[in-house]
GROMACS .gro file of N, CA and C in nm:
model
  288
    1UNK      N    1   0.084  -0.119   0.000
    1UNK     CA    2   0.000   0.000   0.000
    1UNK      C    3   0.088   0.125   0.000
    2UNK      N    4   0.038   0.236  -0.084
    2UNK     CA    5   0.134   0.350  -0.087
    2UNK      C    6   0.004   0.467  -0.072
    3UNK      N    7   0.025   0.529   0.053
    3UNK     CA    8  -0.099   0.651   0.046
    3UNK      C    9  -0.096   0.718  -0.086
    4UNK      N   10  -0.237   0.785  -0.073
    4UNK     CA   11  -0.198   0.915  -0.152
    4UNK      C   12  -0.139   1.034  -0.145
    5UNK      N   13  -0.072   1.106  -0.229
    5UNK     CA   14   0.023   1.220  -0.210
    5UNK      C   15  -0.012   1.341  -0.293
    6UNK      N   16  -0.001   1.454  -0.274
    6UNK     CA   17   0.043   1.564  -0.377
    6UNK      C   18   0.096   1.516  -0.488
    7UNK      N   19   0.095   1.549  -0.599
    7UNK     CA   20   0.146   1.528  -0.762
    7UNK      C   21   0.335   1.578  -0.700
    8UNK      N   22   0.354   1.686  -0.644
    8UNK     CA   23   0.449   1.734  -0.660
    8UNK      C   24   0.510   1.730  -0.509
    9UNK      N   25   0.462   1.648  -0.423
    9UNK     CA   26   0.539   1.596  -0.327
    9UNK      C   27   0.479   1.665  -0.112
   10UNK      N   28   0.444   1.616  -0.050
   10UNK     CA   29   0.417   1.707   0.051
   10UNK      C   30   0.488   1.812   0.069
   11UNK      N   31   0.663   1.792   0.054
   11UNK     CA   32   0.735   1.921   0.077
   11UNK      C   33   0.676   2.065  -0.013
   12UNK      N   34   0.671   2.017  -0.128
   12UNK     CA   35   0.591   2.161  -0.210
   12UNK      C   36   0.458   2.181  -0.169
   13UNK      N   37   0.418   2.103  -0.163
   13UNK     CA   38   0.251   2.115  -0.087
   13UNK      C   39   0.284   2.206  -0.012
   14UNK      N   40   0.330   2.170   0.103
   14UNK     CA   41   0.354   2.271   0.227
   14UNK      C   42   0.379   2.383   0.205
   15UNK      N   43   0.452   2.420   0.104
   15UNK     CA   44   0.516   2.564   0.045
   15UNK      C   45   0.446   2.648  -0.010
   16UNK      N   46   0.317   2.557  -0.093
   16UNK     CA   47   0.200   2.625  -0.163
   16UNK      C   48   0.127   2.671  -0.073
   17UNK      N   49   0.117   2.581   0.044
   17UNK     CA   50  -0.005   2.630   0.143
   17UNK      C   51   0.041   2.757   0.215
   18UNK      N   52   0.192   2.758   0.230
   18UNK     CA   53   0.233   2.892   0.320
   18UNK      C   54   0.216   3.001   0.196
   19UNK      N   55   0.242   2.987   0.080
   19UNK     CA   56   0.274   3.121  -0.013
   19UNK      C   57   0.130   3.178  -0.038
   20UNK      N   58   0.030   3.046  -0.042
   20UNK     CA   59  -0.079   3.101  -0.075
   20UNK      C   60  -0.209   3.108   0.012
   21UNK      N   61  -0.229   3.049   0.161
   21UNK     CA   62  -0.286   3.123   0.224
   21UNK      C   63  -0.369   3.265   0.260
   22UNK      N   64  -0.456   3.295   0.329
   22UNK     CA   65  -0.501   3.416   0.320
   22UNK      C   66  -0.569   3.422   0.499
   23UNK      N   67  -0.522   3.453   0.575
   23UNK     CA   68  -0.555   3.418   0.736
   23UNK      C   69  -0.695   3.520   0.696
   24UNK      N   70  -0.763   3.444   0.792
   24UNK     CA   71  -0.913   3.520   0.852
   24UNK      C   72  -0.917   3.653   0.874
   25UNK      N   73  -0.976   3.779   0.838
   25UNK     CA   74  -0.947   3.922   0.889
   25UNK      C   75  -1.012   3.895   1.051
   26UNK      N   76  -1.041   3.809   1.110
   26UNK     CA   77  -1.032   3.784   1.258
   26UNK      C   78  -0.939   3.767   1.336
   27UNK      N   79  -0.824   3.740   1.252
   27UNK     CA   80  -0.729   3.666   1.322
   27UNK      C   81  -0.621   3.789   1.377
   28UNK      N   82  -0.570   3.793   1.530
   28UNK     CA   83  -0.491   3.852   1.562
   28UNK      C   84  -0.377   3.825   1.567
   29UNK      N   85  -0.247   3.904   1.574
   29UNK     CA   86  -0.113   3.892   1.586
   29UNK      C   87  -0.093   3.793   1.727
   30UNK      N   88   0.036   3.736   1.644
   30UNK     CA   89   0.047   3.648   1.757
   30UNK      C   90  -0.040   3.497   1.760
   31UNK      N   91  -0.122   3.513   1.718
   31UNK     CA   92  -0.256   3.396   1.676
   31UNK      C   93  -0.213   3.280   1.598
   32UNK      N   94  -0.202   3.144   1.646
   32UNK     CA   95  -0.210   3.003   1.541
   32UNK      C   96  -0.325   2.946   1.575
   33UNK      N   97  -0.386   2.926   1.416
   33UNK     CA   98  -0.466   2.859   1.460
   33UNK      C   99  -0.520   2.687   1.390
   34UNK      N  100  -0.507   2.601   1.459
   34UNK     CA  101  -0.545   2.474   1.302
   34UNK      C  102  -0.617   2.414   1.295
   35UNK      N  103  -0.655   2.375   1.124
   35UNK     CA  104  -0.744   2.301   1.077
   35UNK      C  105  -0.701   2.178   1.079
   36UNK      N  106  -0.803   2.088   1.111
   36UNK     CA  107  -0.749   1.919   1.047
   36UNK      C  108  -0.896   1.892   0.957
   37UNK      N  109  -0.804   1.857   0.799
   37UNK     CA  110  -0.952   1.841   0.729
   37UNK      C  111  -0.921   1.636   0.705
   38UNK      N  112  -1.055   1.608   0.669
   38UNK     CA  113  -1.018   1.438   0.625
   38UNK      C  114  -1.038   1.474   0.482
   39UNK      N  115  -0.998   1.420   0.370
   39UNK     CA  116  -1.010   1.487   0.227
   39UNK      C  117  -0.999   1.346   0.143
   40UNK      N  118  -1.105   1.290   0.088
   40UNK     CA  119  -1.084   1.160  -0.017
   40UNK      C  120  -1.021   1.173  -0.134
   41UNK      N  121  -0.935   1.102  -0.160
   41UNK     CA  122  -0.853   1.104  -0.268
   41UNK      C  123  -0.906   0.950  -0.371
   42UNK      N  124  -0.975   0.985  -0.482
   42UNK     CA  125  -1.058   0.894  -0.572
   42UNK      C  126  -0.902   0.842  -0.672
   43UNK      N  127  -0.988   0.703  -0.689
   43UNK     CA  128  -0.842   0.625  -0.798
   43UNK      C  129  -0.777   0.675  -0.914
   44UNK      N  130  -0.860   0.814  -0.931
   44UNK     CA  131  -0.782   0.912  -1.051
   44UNK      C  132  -0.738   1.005  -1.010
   45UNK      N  133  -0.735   0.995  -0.857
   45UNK     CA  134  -0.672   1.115  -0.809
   45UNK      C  135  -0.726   1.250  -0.785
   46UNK      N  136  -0.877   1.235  -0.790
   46UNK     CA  137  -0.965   1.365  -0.749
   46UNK      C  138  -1.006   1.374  -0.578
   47UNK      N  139  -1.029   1.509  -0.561
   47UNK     CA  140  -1.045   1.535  -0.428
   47UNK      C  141  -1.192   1.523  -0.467
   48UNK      N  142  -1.205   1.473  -0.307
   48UNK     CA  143  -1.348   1.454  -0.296
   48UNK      C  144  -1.387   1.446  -0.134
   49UNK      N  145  -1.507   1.488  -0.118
   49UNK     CA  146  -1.577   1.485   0.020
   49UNK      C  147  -1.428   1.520   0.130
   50UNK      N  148  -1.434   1.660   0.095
   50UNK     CA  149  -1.355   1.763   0.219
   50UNK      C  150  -1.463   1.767   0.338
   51UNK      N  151  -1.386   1.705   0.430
   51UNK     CA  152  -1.481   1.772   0.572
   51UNK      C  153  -1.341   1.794   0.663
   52UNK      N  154  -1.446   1.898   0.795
   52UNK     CA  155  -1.307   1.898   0.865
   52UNK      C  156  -1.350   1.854   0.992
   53UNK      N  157  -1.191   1.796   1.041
   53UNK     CA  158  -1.207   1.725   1.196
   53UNK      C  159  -1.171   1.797   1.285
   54UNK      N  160  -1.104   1.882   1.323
   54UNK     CA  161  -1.116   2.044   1.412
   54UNK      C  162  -1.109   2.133   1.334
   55UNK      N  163  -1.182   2.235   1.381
   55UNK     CA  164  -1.172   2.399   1.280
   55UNK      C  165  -1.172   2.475   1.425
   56UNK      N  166  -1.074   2.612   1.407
   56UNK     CA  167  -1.174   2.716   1.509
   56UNK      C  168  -1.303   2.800   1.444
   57UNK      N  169  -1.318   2.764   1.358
   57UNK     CA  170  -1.463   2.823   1.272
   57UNK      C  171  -1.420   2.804   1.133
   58UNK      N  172  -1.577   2.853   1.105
   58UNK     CA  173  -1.606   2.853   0.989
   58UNK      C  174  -1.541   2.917   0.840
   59UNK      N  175  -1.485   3.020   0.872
   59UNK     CA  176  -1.407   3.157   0.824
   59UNK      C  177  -1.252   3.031   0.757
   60UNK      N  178  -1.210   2.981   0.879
   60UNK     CA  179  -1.065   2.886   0.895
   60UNK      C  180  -1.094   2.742   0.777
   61UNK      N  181  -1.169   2.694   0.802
   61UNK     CA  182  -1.245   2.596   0.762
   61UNK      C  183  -1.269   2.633   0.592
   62UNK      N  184  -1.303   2.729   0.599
   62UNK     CA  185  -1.369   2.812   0.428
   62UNK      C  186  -1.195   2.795   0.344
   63UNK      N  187  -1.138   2.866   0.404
   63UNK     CA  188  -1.004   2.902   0.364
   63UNK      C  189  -0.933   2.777   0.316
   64UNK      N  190  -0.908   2.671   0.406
   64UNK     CA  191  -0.866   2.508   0.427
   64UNK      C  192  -0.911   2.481   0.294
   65UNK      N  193  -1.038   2.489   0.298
   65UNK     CA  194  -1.114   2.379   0.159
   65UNK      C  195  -1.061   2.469   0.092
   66UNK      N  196  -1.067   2.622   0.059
   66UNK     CA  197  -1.012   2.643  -0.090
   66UNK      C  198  -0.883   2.626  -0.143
   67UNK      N  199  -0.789   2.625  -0.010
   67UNK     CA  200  -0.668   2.571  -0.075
   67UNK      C  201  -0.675   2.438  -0.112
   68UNK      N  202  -0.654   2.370  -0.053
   68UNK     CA  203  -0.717   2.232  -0.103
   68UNK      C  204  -0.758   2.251  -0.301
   69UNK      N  205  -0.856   2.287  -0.302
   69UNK     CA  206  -0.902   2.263  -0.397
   69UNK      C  207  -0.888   2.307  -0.525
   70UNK      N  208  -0.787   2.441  -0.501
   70UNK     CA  209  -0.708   2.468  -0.610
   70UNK      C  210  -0.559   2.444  -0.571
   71UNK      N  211  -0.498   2.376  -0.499
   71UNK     CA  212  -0.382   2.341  -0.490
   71UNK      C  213  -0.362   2.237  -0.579
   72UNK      N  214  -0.194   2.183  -0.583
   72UNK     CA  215  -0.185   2.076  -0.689
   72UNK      C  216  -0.255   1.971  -0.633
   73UNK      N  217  -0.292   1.903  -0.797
   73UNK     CA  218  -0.310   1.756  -0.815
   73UNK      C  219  -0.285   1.670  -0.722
   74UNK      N  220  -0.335   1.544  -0.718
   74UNK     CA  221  -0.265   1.396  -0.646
   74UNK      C  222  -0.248   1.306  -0.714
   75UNK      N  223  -0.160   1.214  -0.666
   75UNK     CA  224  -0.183   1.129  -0.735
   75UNK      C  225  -0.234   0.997  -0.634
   76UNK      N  226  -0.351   0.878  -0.641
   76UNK     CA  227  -0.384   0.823  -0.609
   76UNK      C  228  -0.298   0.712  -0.550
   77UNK      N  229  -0.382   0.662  -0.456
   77UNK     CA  230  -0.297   0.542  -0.365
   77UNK      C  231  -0.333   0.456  -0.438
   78UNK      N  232  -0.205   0.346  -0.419
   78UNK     CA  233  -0.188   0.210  -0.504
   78UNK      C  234  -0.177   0.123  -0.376
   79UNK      N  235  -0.224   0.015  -0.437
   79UNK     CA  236  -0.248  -0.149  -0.339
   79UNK      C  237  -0.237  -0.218  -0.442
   80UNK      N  238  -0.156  -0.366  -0.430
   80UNK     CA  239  -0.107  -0.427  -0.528
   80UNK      C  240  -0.094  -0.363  -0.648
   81UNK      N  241  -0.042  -0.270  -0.699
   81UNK     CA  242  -0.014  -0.239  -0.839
   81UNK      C  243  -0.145  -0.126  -0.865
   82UNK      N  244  -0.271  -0.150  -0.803
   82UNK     CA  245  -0.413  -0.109  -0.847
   82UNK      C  246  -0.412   0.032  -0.753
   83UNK      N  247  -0.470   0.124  -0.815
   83UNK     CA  248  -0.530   0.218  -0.779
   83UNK      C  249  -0.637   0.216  -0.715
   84UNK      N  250  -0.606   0.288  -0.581
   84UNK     CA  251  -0.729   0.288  -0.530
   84UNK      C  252  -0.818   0.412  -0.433
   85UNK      N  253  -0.929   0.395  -0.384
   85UNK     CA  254  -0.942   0.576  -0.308
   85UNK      C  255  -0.902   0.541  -0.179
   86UNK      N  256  -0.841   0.627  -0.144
   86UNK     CA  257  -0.790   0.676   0.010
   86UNK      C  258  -0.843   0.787   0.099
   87UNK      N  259  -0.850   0.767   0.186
   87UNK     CA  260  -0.851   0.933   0.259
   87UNK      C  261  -0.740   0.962   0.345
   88UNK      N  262  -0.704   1.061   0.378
   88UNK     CA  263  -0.583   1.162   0.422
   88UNK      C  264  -0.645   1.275   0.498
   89UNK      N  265  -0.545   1.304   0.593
   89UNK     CA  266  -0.572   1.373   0.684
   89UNK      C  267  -0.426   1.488   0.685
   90UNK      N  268  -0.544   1.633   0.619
   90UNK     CA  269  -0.435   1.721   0.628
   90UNK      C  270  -0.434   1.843   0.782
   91UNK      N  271  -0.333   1.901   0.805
   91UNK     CA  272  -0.306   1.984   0.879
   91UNK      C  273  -0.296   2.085   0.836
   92UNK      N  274  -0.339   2.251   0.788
   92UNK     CA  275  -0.338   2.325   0.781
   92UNK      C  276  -0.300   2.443   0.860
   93UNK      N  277  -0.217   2.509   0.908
   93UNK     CA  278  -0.142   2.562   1.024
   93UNK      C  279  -0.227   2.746   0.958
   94UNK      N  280  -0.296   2.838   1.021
   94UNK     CA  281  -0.280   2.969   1.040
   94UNK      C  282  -0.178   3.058   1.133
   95UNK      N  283  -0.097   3.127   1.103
   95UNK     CA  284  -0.010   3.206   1.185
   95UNK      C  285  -0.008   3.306   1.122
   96UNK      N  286  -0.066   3.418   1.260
   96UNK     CA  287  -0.034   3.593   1.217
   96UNK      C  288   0.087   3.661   1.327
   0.00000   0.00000   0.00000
């Protein structure tokens, strides 16, 4: 079994999520705050059924899914050779 991953690797993932972020106009200095979303990854590698497993709101939560969803590609988890859907559990970090 090999999870699913980013097309272009978690390390860039991570890099996309810091460059392209947009913190809550709620959020104060000094403030972290995180999301954990569960996010299905289908045998062609589409995101599917984003929910999240802590948010501090809704605002945090909004933000999460849109990166997500225009961030890069995946590519699907394999089991014996076969493609298959997975789910993954991302961390999303806010810091002002």
């Amino acid at each position: 079994y090999i999870g699913a991953t980013p097309s272009n690797g978690f390390a860039n993932f991570r890099s996309y999520i810091e460059s392209n972020i947009q913190n809550p106009a709620s959020m104060n200095t000094g403030q972290r705050e995180v999301v954990i979303l569960s996010i299905t990854i289908d045998g062609l590698g589409k995101i599917k059924n984003i929910k999240p497993v802590r948010s501090p709101g809704e605002e945090f939560t909004s933000e999460a899914k849109r990166l997500i969803m225009s961030g890069p590609a995946w590519k699907p988890a394999t089991q014996n050779g076969d493609t298959i859907t997975d789910n993954v559990r991302l961390r999303i970090i806010f810091k002002l």
